Amino acid sequence: MRRTSVAFLLVIAAACSSDPDVTVVEPVSTETTSTDGSEPVVTDGEPVDSVGEPSTTISDGDVPAVGGRDGVGDSFYPSMGNGGYFVDDYSLNLDVDVDGNELDATATISATASEELSTFHLDLHGLEVTSVGVDGQPATFDREADELIITPAEPIASESAFEVEVDYEGTPEPIADPGVPLDSVGWQNREGTVYVASEPSGAKSWFPSNNHPSDKATFTFVITADSDLTAVANGVREDLVDNGDGTTTTTWNMSDQMTTYLAAIYVGDFELRESTTDDGLRIRNYFPPAFADDLEDDFELTADVIDFYEELFGADYPFAEYGSIVLPFSTGFALENQTISVHGLDATDPYTIAHEIMHQWAGNSVTVAQWQDIWLLEGFATYLAYMYFEDRGLNSQIEPQGMYSALRSGFSIGPAEVPIDELFGLSVYFRGGMTLHALRVDVGDDAFQEIMAVYYERNAGERASTEEFQAIVEEIAGADALDVVNSWLFGLELPPFPE
Ligand code: TRP
Ligand code: ZN
C-alpha cells in the first residue's frame, strides 16, 4: 500500500482580498510523502532534502554533455532528460479514445547528435512500445524504469541529424512527481475529458521525449478522436479533417520552441470563443458549453493583461496565438501550458488568469535550465500579476502585505534554495514574488522595468538562471541592489518588509 500524506496549503485570497468567493489556487505546499516500501512509487528522482547544497548549474547554451545516457544533471531530477543529442522537433500522431482512455500513437522525433551515439535514451513511462526506427531502419530497444533505451542499426555520427520513430500504445498513467503536491502530473482522463498538466516531469506519461527544459523543440500534434469531441493542443490549429468514420483528425502546430512540460492536448466537449486584440493577436478560448457565457466574461481581461506585459517587457507577446481552456470540473489549479493555459472550473479568478498569461513570458518563452531556479517562473508570475492589477487601479487578490504576512506565519527559506518538495511552495511564490517587490522598492520603477526588459530580451525563446538574473541586477542597478535581491533569495531569515 502506498501511504501519502499531502497537505495542500491553499492560500485563500480572502486573506488579502475583498471578495470572499475567490479562491486563489496557488501556492501549494507539501508535507512529507512516505511509503512502506511494498509498492513502488513512481517518481522522477530522489527528493533532495538538504538545503543550500551546491547544485549543478546548467546555464543557457552550455548544457553539460553526458552523452547517450540518462539525465542532464538536474539537481532535483537526476534522471530527467538525456545526454548526447538535442531534439529539433516532435511530431506526435495521437489516436485518442477518451471513453476507453487508450492512446495509439507514433512519435517522430527529429534530433541532432552532440556526440557519436551507439545507443541513446528517451524518457517514457509505461505504455507499450511496439516498434522503434532510426532513420528508416528498425532499431532495437529496451525499457528500464522510465527510460526507453534505443540502439540504432548503425551508430549516429556526432553533429549529424537523425530521426527516431516510436510506435506505442496503451493507457497513459499519470506520474507521482516529488516536486508537486498533487497526486500526479501528466495525462489525465476525467469525466469524458482528456487533459494534460505535466509540470515538471509528466510529459513522459504520454510521449517519448528528452524530458527536460534544457532542450526545447517545435511540435506538431495530429489528434484523431471521436467527431463529437473537440481536440485542442498548443500553437495554431492548422487542419480539421472529418474521416467519415465517426472520427475527426485535428492538426495543431507549435512553431516556436517549447519545453516538453508545456506540451498539452485536450480532448472533450469544448466550445470555441474567439476574439482578436487591437494588435491583431488571436485569442481562442475553449470553454465547457454549459459555462461558456459566464467564462467569456471572466476571461475578457486577457487582451488588456497581454498589453500590460508587452509594455513591461518592451516586447510582443512571444507566440502566434493565446487562449485559455477551462475544464468542466474543479481541479484547484491552473497551469500555463504554452499558448493554451488550462484552468480548473474553480480557478478562473482574475488573478489566476493574469498569472498564467504572465507565464507565457517568464516560464514559457524564458524557461529555466534547472528546476532549482523555479522562482524565476513562479516568483515572477506571482509579483508581475499583482503589478497588472496595481497598474490598472484594480484590487489584486495577492499583494505585498498579504504575501509578507503569509511568509511571516509560515516556514521561511530562500526561494532560490528550496528543497524539491517545496518546488511549488509558499517560499517560491511569495518570497520569490517579494524578491521582485523589494528590488522595485529599492531601485525605483524605471530601473525595475529596465531589469525586466533586459532579462527578457537576453533570454527570450531560451533559458535563464538565477546567476544570470543576479548579474543583470548588478549591471543595471549596482551591488547594493544585488545585496537586496540576495537577502530575499537566500537564507532562513525573512528580511524586513521593504519600504
Ligand atoms: N505552474 C503552475 C502555476 O501556474 C503550478 C503547477 C506546477 C501545476 N505544476 C503543476 C498545476 C501541475 C497543475 C499541475 O503556478
Ligand atoms: Zn505559476
Short mmCIF file of C-alpha atoms and ligand atoms in Angstrom, two decimals:
data_model
loop_
_atom_site.label_atom_id
_atom_site.label_comp_id
_atom_site.label_asym_id
_atom_site.label_seq_id
_atom_site.Cartn_x
_atom_site.Cartn_y
_atom_site.Cartn_z
CA MET A 1 0.00 0.00 0.00
CA ARG A 2 1.12 3.47 -0.66
CA ARG A 3 0.50 5.98 2.07
CA THR A 4 0.74 9.56 1.07
CA SER A 5 0.07 12.49 3.27
CA VAL A 6 -0.09 15.54 1.17
CA ALA A 7 -1.30 18.77 2.68
CA PHE A 8 -2.46 21.45 0.32
CA LEU A 9 -1.80 24.83 1.69
CA LEU A 10 -4.37 26.71 -0.26
CA VAL A 11 -3.71 30.34 0.08
CA ILE A 12 -7.13 31.76 0.28
CA ALA A 13 -7.43 35.03 -1.48
CA ALA A 14 -9.95 36.12 1.12
CA ALA A 15 -6.93 36.74 3.33
CA CYS A 16 -5.86 39.56 1.07
CA SER A 17 -8.93 40.29 -0.98
CA SER A 18 -12.30 41.87 -0.51
CA ASP A 19 -14.03 39.13 -2.46
CA PRO A 20 -14.56 36.15 -0.18
CA ASP A 21 -15.73 33.91 -3.02
CA VAL A 22 -12.42 34.00 -4.75
CA THR A 23 -10.00 31.22 -4.02
CA VAL A 24 -6.50 31.59 -5.29
CA VAL A 25 -5.25 28.16 -6.03
CA GLU A 26 -1.60 28.76 -5.54
CA PRO A 27 0.81 28.38 -3.97
CA VAL A 28 0.59 24.90 -2.67
CA SER A 29 2.87 23.26 -0.17
CA THR A 30 3.51 19.65 0.66
CA GLU A 31 4.30 17.70 3.70
CA THR A 32 6.24 14.50 3.54
CA THR A 33 5.35 11.66 1.27
CA SER A 34 6.07 8.28 2.77
CA THR A 35 5.71 4.75 1.61
CA ASP A 36 6.05 1.47 3.39
CA GLY A 37 8.09 0.15 0.51
CA SER A 38 5.83 -2.67 -0.59
CA GLU A 39 4.76 -0.94 -3.75
CA PRO A 40 6.98 1.15 -5.97
CA VAL A 41 6.14 4.81 -6.10
CA VAL A 42 6.77 6.36 -9.45
CA THR A 43 8.96 9.37 -9.04
CA ASP A 44 11.39 11.17 -11.23
CA GLY A 45 14.29 11.31 -8.90
CA GLU A 46 15.40 11.41 -5.34
CA PRO A 47 13.92 14.14 -3.20
CA VAL A 48 16.73 16.41 -2.10
CA ASP A 49 16.17 17.40 1.47
CA SER A 50 19.33 19.20 2.34
CA VAL A 51 19.18 22.89 1.85
CA GLY A 52 21.68 25.14 0.17
CA GLU A 53 23.70 22.35 -1.37
CA PRO A 54 25.63 23.48 -4.40
CA SER A 55 23.75 22.33 -7.45
CA THR A 56 24.90 21.55 -10.92
CA THR A 57 24.43 24.67 -12.94
CA ILE A 58 23.10 24.15 -16.39
CA SER A 59 23.49 27.56 -17.83
CA ASP A 60 21.99 28.86 -21.00
CA GLY A 61 23.60 27.29 -24.02
CA ASP A 62 26.10 25.09 -22.26
CA VAL A 63 24.17 22.11 -21.06
CA PRO A 64 26.80 19.58 -19.92
CA ALA A 65 27.11 16.70 -22.36
CA VAL A 66 26.67 13.31 -20.70
CA GLY A 67 26.48 11.50 -23.99
CA GLY A 68 23.97 8.86 -24.89
CA ARG A 69 23.00 8.40 -21.28
CA ASP A 70 20.33 9.14 -18.77
CA GLY A 71 19.87 12.57 -17.20
CA VAL A 72 21.23 16.05 -17.94
CA GLY A 73 22.49 16.80 -14.44
CA ASP A 74 19.40 18.42 -12.89
CA SER A 75 19.99 18.65 -9.13
CA PHE A 76 16.36 17.74 -8.36
CA TYR A 77 15.62 15.32 -11.16
CA PRO A 78 18.78 13.33 -11.93
CA SER A 79 17.11 11.05 -14.47
CA MET A 80 15.18 13.77 -16.29
CA GLY A 81 16.30 14.37 -19.84
CA ASN A 82 19.07 12.58 -21.64
CA GLY A 83 22.57 13.31 -22.86
CA GLY A 84 24.12 13.06 -26.31
CA TYR A 85 21.58 14.83 -28.51
CA PHE A 86 19.15 17.73 -28.76
CA VAL A 87 15.66 17.48 -30.19
CA ASP A 88 14.66 19.82 -33.01
CA ASP A 89 11.06 18.72 -33.50
CA TYR A 90 8.42 16.35 -32.15
CA SER A 91 5.65 15.23 -34.45
CA LEU A 92 3.04 13.35 -32.41
CA ASN A 93 0.36 11.36 -34.15
CA LEU A 94 -2.18 10.55 -31.45
CA ASP A 95 -5.30 8.39 -31.72
CA VAL A 96 -7.21 9.17 -28.55
CA ASP A 97 -10.06 7.03 -27.25
CA VAL A 98 -11.41 9.17 -24.43
CA ASP A 99 -14.01 6.66 -23.16
CA GLY A 100 -11.56 3.77 -23.09
CA ASN A 101 -8.64 6.04 -22.04
CA GLU A 102 -6.49 4.46 -24.73
CA LEU A 103 -3.77 6.10 -26.74
CA ASP A 104 -2.44 4.64 -30.00
CA ALA A 105 0.43 6.80 -31.17
CA THR A 106 3.50 7.41 -33.28
CA ALA A 107 6.11 9.93 -32.19
CA THR A 108 8.52 11.14 -34.88
CA ILE A 109 11.44 12.92 -33.25
CA SER A 110 13.99 14.90 -35.27
CA ALA A 111 17.20 15.43 -33.33
CA THR A 112 20.86 16.32 -33.67
CA ALA A 113 23.60 14.25 -32.03
CA SER A 114 26.09 16.16 -29.88
CA GLU A 115 28.45 13.17 -29.92
CA GLU A 116 28.63 9.76 -31.56
CA LEU A 117 25.72 7.66 -30.34
CA SER A 118 25.69 3.87 -30.38
CA THR A 119 22.72 4.00 -28.01
CA PHE A 120 20.62 6.84 -26.61
CA HIS A 121 17.71 7.35 -24.23
CA LEU A 122 14.23 8.81 -24.38
CA ASP A 123 12.02 9.33 -21.31
CA LEU A 124 8.78 7.35 -21.35
CA HIS A 125 6.67 5.98 -18.51
CA GLY A 126 4.54 2.88 -19.00
CA LEU A 127 2.74 2.33 -22.33
CA GLU A 128 3.72 -0.43 -24.71
CA VAL A 129 6.35 0.37 -27.32
CA THR A 130 5.67 -1.76 -30.38
CA SER A 131 8.47 -0.63 -32.68
CA VAL A 132 11.31 1.87 -32.96
CA GLY A 133 13.03 3.03 -36.12
CA VAL A 134 16.01 5.33 -36.57
CA ASP A 135 16.47 6.99 -39.97
CA GLY A 136 14.07 4.49 -41.51
CA GLN A 137 15.91 1.43 -40.20
CA PRO A 138 14.45 -0.82 -37.46
CA ALA A 139 16.24 -0.27 -34.14
CA THR A 140 16.35 -2.43 -31.02
CA PHE A 141 15.14 -1.03 -27.72
CA ASP A 142 14.94 -1.72 -24.00
CA ARG A 143 12.80 -0.38 -21.20
CA GLU A 144 14.38 0.38 -17.82
CA ALA A 145 12.33 2.29 -15.26
CA ASP A 146 11.17 5.38 -17.20
CA GLU A 147 13.91 5.15 -19.83
CA LEU A 148 13.43 3.93 -23.39
CA ILE A 149 16.94 2.89 -24.45
CA ILE A 150 17.40 2.74 -28.21
CA THR A 151 20.18 1.06 -30.16
CA PRO A 152 20.14 2.09 -33.83
CA ALA A 153 21.30 -0.33 -36.52
CA GLU A 154 24.26 1.99 -37.20
CA PRO A 155 25.85 4.38 -34.70
CA ILE A 156 24.82 8.01 -35.27
CA ALA A 157 27.74 10.29 -36.08
CA SER A 158 28.41 13.29 -33.87
CA GLU A 159 26.79 16.52 -35.14
CA SER A 160 24.52 14.64 -37.52
CA ALA A 161 20.77 15.00 -37.72
CA PHE A 162 18.70 11.86 -37.18
CA GLU A 163 15.03 10.87 -36.98
CA VAL A 164 13.51 8.46 -34.49
CA GLU A 165 10.07 6.93 -34.94
CA VAL A 166 8.45 5.32 -31.91
CA ASP A 167 5.15 3.40 -32.20
CA TYR A 168 3.44 2.98 -28.84
CA GLU A 169 0.03 2.39 -27.30
CA GLY A 170 -1.85 1.78 -24.09
CA THR A 171 -3.41 3.67 -21.20
CA PRO A 172 -1.23 6.60 -20.09
CA GLU A 173 -0.59 6.65 -16.33
CA PRO A 174 -0.07 9.99 -14.59
CA ILE A 175 3.23 10.42 -12.72
CA ALA A 176 3.71 10.92 -8.96
CA ASP A 177 6.22 13.77 -9.00
CA PRO A 178 8.18 14.60 -5.81
CA GLY A 179 8.04 18.30 -6.71
CA VAL A 180 4.27 18.55 -6.98
CA PRO A 181 1.89 18.16 -4.09
CA LEU A 182 -0.87 16.99 -6.37
CA ASP A 183 -1.43 13.28 -6.67
CA SER A 184 0.00 13.12 -10.14
CA VAL A 185 1.14 15.08 -13.17
CA GLY A 186 0.85 14.35 -16.88
CA TRP A 187 -2.01 12.78 -18.81
CA GLN A 188 -5.37 12.85 -17.05
CA ASN A 189 -8.72 11.41 -18.07
CA ARG A 190 -11.73 12.59 -16.12
CA GLU A 191 -15.45 12.99 -16.78
CA GLY A 192 -15.20 12.44 -20.53
CA THR A 193 -12.24 14.78 -20.86
CA VAL A 194 -8.57 14.13 -21.57
CA TYR A 195 -6.20 16.90 -20.47
CA VAL A 196 -2.50 17.28 -19.75
CA ALA A 197 -0.87 19.09 -16.79
CA SER A 198 2.76 17.94 -16.76
CA GLU A 199 4.96 20.40 -14.91
CA PRO A 200 7.64 19.30 -14.11
CA SER A 201 8.00 15.62 -15.13
CA GLY A 202 4.64 14.47 -16.56
CA ALA A 203 5.35 14.65 -20.31
CA LYS A 204 6.80 11.13 -20.16
CA SER A 205 3.32 9.83 -19.29
CA TRP A 206 2.15 10.37 -22.89
CA PHE A 207 5.04 10.74 -25.34
CA PRO A 208 8.72 9.73 -25.51
CA SER A 209 10.99 12.76 -25.23
CA ASN A 210 14.13 14.40 -23.97
CA ASN A 211 12.13 15.41 -20.93
CA HIS A 212 13.98 18.39 -19.53
CA PRO A 213 13.55 22.17 -20.07
CA SER A 214 17.20 22.42 -21.15
CA ASP A 215 16.05 21.00 -24.52
CA LYS A 216 13.29 22.94 -26.29
CA ALA A 217 11.82 21.98 -29.66
CA THR A 218 8.96 22.68 -32.08
CA PHE A 219 5.90 20.40 -32.04
CA THR A 220 3.12 19.14 -34.30
CA PHE A 221 0.12 17.30 -32.86
CA VAL A 222 -2.11 15.24 -35.14
CA ILE A 223 -5.01 14.13 -32.98
CA THR A 224 -7.68 11.67 -34.10
CA ALA A 225 -10.70 11.39 -31.83
CA ASP A 226 -14.44 10.94 -31.84
CA SER A 227 -16.08 13.58 -34.07
CA ASP A 228 -18.38 14.71 -31.22
CA LEU A 229 -15.35 15.93 -29.30
CA THR A 230 -13.06 18.93 -29.75
CA ALA A 231 -9.29 18.34 -29.83
CA VAL A 232 -7.04 21.19 -28.76
CA ALA A 233 -3.25 21.46 -28.40
CA ASN A 234 -0.50 24.08 -28.26
CA GLY A 235 0.01 26.54 -31.08
CA VAL A 236 -2.14 27.15 -34.14
CA ARG A 237 -4.86 24.85 -35.44
CA GLU A 238 -3.90 24.04 -38.97
CA ASP A 239 -6.28 21.40 -40.13
CA LEU A 240 -9.52 19.62 -39.31
CA VAL A 241 -10.46 16.56 -41.36
CA ASP A 242 -13.64 14.54 -40.94
CA ASN A 243 -12.53 10.96 -41.63
CA GLY A 244 -16.09 9.89 -42.44
CA ASP A 245 -15.94 7.04 -39.92
CA GLY A 246 -17.10 8.93 -36.85
CA THR A 247 -13.64 10.33 -36.15
CA THR A 248 -12.02 13.67 -36.89
CA THR A 249 -8.31 14.43 -37.22
CA THR A 250 -7.20 17.81 -35.88
CA THR A 251 -3.69 19.16 -36.52
CA TRP A 252 -2.05 21.75 -34.25
CA ASN A 253 1.35 23.25 -34.85
CA MET A 254 3.64 24.88 -32.28
CA SER A 255 6.26 26.54 -34.44
CA ASP A 256 8.09 28.28 -31.59
CA GLN A 257 10.42 26.47 -29.21
CA MET A 258 8.61 24.73 -26.35
CA THR A 259 9.70 22.57 -23.42
CA THR A 260 8.18 19.13 -23.01
CA TYR A 261 6.38 20.00 -19.75
CA LEU A 262 4.31 22.65 -21.53
CA ALA A 263 3.16 20.33 -24.33
CA ALA A 264 -0.53 19.56 -23.90
CA ILE A 265 -3.55 18.16 -25.62
CA TYR A 266 -7.17 18.40 -24.51
CA VAL A 267 -9.98 16.27 -25.92
CA GLY A 268 -13.54 16.77 -24.72
CA ASP A 269 -16.70 18.78 -25.11
CA PHE A 270 -15.48 22.37 -25.55
CA GLU A 271 -16.91 25.42 -27.23
CA LEU A 272 -14.60 27.84 -29.02
CA ARG A 273 -14.95 31.55 -28.17
CA GLU A 274 -12.56 33.69 -30.13
CA SER A 275 -11.57 37.31 -30.46
CA THR A 276 -8.72 39.42 -31.77
CA THR A 277 -6.78 42.03 -29.80
CA ASP A 278 -6.26 45.58 -31.14
CA ASP A 279 -2.80 44.46 -32.20
CA GLY A 280 -4.22 41.56 -34.21
CA LEU A 281 -3.35 38.73 -31.83
CA ARG A 282 -5.91 35.92 -31.99
CA ILE A 283 -7.34 34.78 -28.65
CA ARG A 284 -9.08 31.40 -28.86
CA ASN A 285 -10.63 30.19 -25.62
CA TYR A 286 -12.23 26.79 -25.15
CA PHE A 287 -14.98 26.53 -22.54
CA PRO A 288 -17.39 23.83 -21.39
CA PRO A 289 -20.60 24.74 -23.28
CA ALA A 290 -22.74 24.95 -20.13
CA PHE A 291 -20.49 27.68 -18.66
CA ALA A 292 -19.31 29.39 -21.84
CA ASP A 293 -21.20 32.70 -21.47
CA ASP A 294 -20.02 33.32 -17.90
CA LEU A 295 -16.50 32.22 -18.70
CA GLU A 296 -16.35 34.51 -21.70
CA ASP A 297 -16.95 37.40 -19.28
CA ASP A 298 -14.36 36.09 -16.80
CA PHE A 299 -11.66 35.90 -19.47
CA GLU A 300 -12.49 39.28 -21.01
CA LEU A 301 -9.39 40.82 -19.38
CA THR A 302 -6.99 38.65 -21.42
CA ALA A 303 -6.20 41.25 -24.11
CA ASP A 304 -5.56 44.00 -21.55
CA VAL A 305 -3.25 41.76 -19.49
CA ILE A 306 -1.27 40.92 -22.64
CA ASP A 307 -0.96 44.65 -23.40
CA PHE A 308 0.40 45.27 -19.93
CA TYR A 309 3.18 42.68 -20.23
CA GLU A 310 4.07 43.77 -23.74
CA GLU A 311 4.71 47.20 -22.27
CA LEU A 312 6.50 45.97 -19.15
CA PHE A 313 8.92 43.77 -21.11
CA GLY A 314 9.03 46.07 -24.13
CA ALA A 315 8.40 43.02 -26.29
CA ASP A 316 5.50 41.48 -28.18
CA TYR A 317 3.58 38.53 -26.82
CA PRO A 318 6.00 35.66 -27.60
CA PHE A 319 3.78 33.31 -29.62
CA ALA A 320 1.38 33.27 -32.58
CA GLU A 321 -1.84 32.92 -30.56
CA TYR A 322 -3.09 32.71 -26.97
CA GLY A 323 -6.08 31.23 -25.22
CA SER A 324 -7.31 29.50 -22.12
CA ILE A 325 -9.11 26.22 -21.81
CA VAL A 326 -11.40 25.64 -18.85
CA LEU A 327 -12.12 22.10 -17.71
CA PRO A 328 -15.73 21.13 -16.94
CA PHE A 329 -14.80 20.35 -13.30
CA SER A 330 -12.83 21.78 -10.37
CA THR A 331 -9.16 20.93 -10.07
CA GLY A 332 -7.83 23.56 -7.65
CA PHE A 333 -5.20 24.68 -10.16
CA ALA A 334 -4.30 26.37 -13.37
CA LEU A 335 -1.21 25.72 -15.47
CA GLU A 336 0.42 27.85 -18.16
CA ASN A 337 0.67 25.27 -21.00
CA GLN A 338 2.23 27.19 -23.89
CA THR A 339 -0.36 29.30 -25.76
CA ILE A 340 -3.23 27.39 -24.12
CA SER A 341 -3.28 27.68 -20.30
CA VAL A 342 -5.50 25.15 -18.56
CA HIS A 343 -7.81 26.26 -15.74
CA GLY A 344 -9.97 24.18 -13.43
CA LEU A 345 -13.57 25.40 -13.29
CA ASP A 346 -12.73 26.72 -9.80
CA ALA A 347 -9.60 28.59 -10.94
CA THR A 348 -10.89 31.30 -13.26
CA ASP A 349 -10.47 34.30 -10.97
CA PRO A 350 -8.79 37.39 -12.50
CA TYR A 351 -5.56 36.96 -10.53
CA THR A 352 -5.04 33.39 -11.73
CA ILE A 353 -5.87 34.38 -15.32
CA ALA A 354 -3.22 37.15 -15.22
CA HIS A 355 -0.73 34.80 -13.55
CA GLU A 356 -0.97 32.20 -16.34
CA ILE A 357 -0.76 34.88 -19.06
CA MET A 358 2.36 36.26 -17.35
CA HIS A 359 3.98 32.83 -17.54
CA GLN A 360 3.92 32.99 -21.35
CA TRP A 361 6.86 35.44 -20.97
CA ALA A 362 8.52 34.13 -17.76
CA GLY A 363 8.27 30.35 -17.83
CA ASN A 364 7.39 29.62 -21.42
CA SER A 365 9.46 31.95 -23.58
CA VAL A 366 12.13 32.29 -20.89
CA THR A 367 12.42 28.85 -19.29
CA VAL A 368 14.72 27.69 -16.51
CA ALA A 369 17.56 25.30 -17.34
CA GLN A 370 17.30 23.61 -13.95
CA TRP A 371 14.33 23.17 -11.64
CA GLN A 372 16.11 24.71 -8.63
CA ASP A 373 15.62 28.08 -10.38
CA ILE A 374 11.81 27.73 -10.32
CA TRP A 375 11.37 31.09 -8.50
CA LEU A 376 12.24 32.76 -11.84
CA LEU A 377 8.91 31.36 -13.04
CA GLU A 378 6.62 31.42 -10.03
CA GLY A 379 8.08 34.45 -8.22
CA PHE A 380 7.80 36.45 -11.45
CA ALA A 381 4.26 35.29 -12.22
CA THR A 382 3.16 35.99 -8.65
CA TYR A 383 4.55 39.52 -8.46
CA LEU A 384 4.01 40.65 -12.03
CA ALA A 385 0.38 39.50 -11.91
CA TYR A 386 -0.01 41.79 -8.88
CA MET A 387 1.59 44.63 -10.85
CA TYR A 388 -1.06 44.36 -13.55
CA PHE A 389 -3.88 44.99 -11.07
CA GLU A 390 -1.90 47.72 -9.31
CA ASP A 391 -1.25 49.48 -12.61
CA ARG A 392 -4.90 49.32 -13.66
CA GLY A 393 -6.12 50.53 -10.25
CA LEU A 394 -7.87 47.24 -9.56
CA ASN A 395 -7.98 45.18 -6.40
CA SER A 396 -5.42 42.36 -6.51
CA GLN A 397 -6.08 39.13 -4.66
CA ILE A 398 -2.37 38.83 -3.96
CA GLU A 399 -0.36 41.90 -2.89
CA PRO A 400 2.91 42.53 -1.00
CA GLN A 401 1.45 42.98 2.53
CA GLY A 402 -0.60 39.82 2.22
CA MET A 403 2.35 37.85 0.89
CA TYR A 404 4.56 39.13 3.68
CA SER A 405 2.05 38.17 6.39
CA ALA A 406 1.72 34.69 4.93
CA LEU A 407 5.50 34.32 4.86
CA ARG A 408 5.84 35.52 8.46
CA SER A 409 3.44 32.89 9.69
CA GLY A 410 4.98 30.08 7.62
CA PHE A 411 8.41 28.49 7.50
CA SER A 412 10.67 30.78 5.53
CA ILE A 413 13.51 29.65 3.35
CA GLY A 414 15.17 31.39 0.42
CA PRO A 415 13.20 30.67 -2.77
CA ALA A 416 16.43 30.02 -4.71
CA GLU A 417 17.37 27.18 -2.35
CA VAL A 418 14.15 25.33 -1.59
CA PRO A 419 14.17 21.53 -1.34
CA ILE A 420 12.36 19.60 -4.07
CA ASP A 421 9.12 19.13 -2.13
CA GLU A 422 8.82 22.93 -1.88
CA LEU A 423 9.23 23.41 -5.63
CA PHE A 424 5.73 24.93 -5.81
CA GLY A 425 5.51 26.04 -2.19
CA LEU A 426 4.97 29.28 -0.32
CA SER A 427 8.57 30.49 -0.48
CA VAL A 428 8.87 30.09 -4.25
CA TYR A 429 5.67 32.02 -4.95
CA PHE A 430 5.62 34.61 -2.18
CA ARG A 431 9.24 35.10 -1.13
CA GLY A 432 10.14 34.83 -4.83
CA GLY A 433 7.48 37.48 -5.52
CA MET A 434 8.68 39.64 -2.63
CA THR A 435 12.21 39.48 -4.07
CA LEU A 436 10.96 41.44 -7.07
CA HIS A 437 8.94 43.80 -4.87
CA ALA A 438 12.00 44.52 -2.68
CA LEU A 439 14.08 45.14 -5.80
CA ARG A 440 11.49 47.51 -7.24
CA VAL A 441 11.18 49.45 -3.97
CA ASP A 442 14.98 49.71 -3.81
CA VAL A 443 15.73 50.77 -7.39
CA GLY A 444 12.52 52.52 -8.44
CA ASP A 445 10.06 51.79 -11.24
CA ASP A 446 12.26 52.80 -14.17
CA ALA A 447 15.29 50.70 -13.25
CA PHE A 448 13.00 47.81 -12.30
CA GLN A 449 11.36 47.90 -15.70
CA GLU A 450 14.75 48.08 -17.40
CA ILE A 451 15.87 44.99 -15.47
CA MET A 452 12.72 43.12 -16.57
CA ALA A 453 13.17 44.18 -20.21
CA VAL A 454 16.87 43.28 -20.35
CA TYR A 455 16.31 39.95 -18.60
CA TYR A 456 13.59 39.14 -21.13
CA GLU A 457 15.46 40.36 -24.18
CA ARG A 458 18.56 38.31 -23.38
CA ASN A 459 16.66 35.10 -22.73
CA ALA A 460 13.53 35.15 -24.91
CA GLY A 461 12.99 31.75 -26.50
CA GLU A 462 15.75 30.28 -24.36
CA ARG A 463 16.67 29.63 -20.75
CA ALA A 464 17.78 31.71 -17.78
CA SER A 465 19.39 31.07 -14.43
CA THR A 466 19.40 32.78 -11.03
CA GLU A 467 23.07 33.72 -11.64
CA GLU A 468 22.12 35.46 -14.85
CA PHE A 469 19.35 37.42 -13.13
CA GLN A 470 21.77 38.46 -10.38
CA ALA A 471 24.30 39.63 -12.97
CA ILE A 472 21.68 41.79 -14.73
CA VAL A 473 20.56 43.35 -11.43
CA GLU A 474 24.15 44.24 -10.61
CA GLU A 475 24.85 45.56 -14.10
CA ILE A 476 21.81 47.84 -14.18
CA ALA A 477 21.28 48.77 -10.54
CA GLY A 478 24.59 48.09 -8.79
CA ALA A 479 25.95 45.99 -5.95
CA ASP A 480 23.57 47.32 -3.26
CA ALA A 481 20.55 46.28 -5.30
CA LEU A 482 22.09 42.83 -5.71
CA ASP A 483 22.52 42.62 -1.92
CA VAL A 484 18.81 43.33 -1.50
CA VAL A 485 17.92 40.62 -4.02
CA ASN A 486 20.26 38.11 -2.37
CA SER A 487 18.82 38.77 1.10
CA TRP A 488 15.44 37.65 -0.26
CA LEU A 489 16.67 34.78 -2.40
CA PHE A 490 18.79 33.03 0.21
CA GLY A 491 18.77 32.25 3.89
CA LEU A 492 16.32 31.23 6.56
CA GLU A 493 15.78 34.73 7.86
CA LEU A 494 12.92 36.71 6.37
CA PRO A 495 14.16 40.25 5.55
CA PRO A 496 12.13 43.20 6.89
CA PHE A 497 9.19 44.42 4.80
CA PRO A 498 10.61 46.68 2.08
CA GLU A 499 9.63 50.36 2.39
N1 TRP B 1 2.86 26.38 -12.81
C1 TRP B 1 1.55 26.31 -12.16
C2 TRP B 1 1.24 27.75 -11.80
O1 TRP B 1 0.74 28.48 -12.58
C3 TRP B 1 1.52 25.40 -10.95
C4 TRP B 1 1.80 23.95 -11.23
C5 TRP B 1 3.01 23.33 -11.23
C6 TRP B 1 0.86 22.94 -11.58
N2 TRP B 1 2.88 22.01 -11.54
C7 TRP B 1 1.58 21.73 -11.76
C8 TRP B 1 -0.50 22.93 -11.76
C9 TRP B 1 0.96 20.54 -12.15
C10 TRP B 1 -1.13 21.73 -12.13
C11 TRP B 1 -0.41 20.57 -12.31
O2 TRP B 1 1.57 28.25 -10.78
ZN ZN B 2 2.62 29.94 -11.75
#
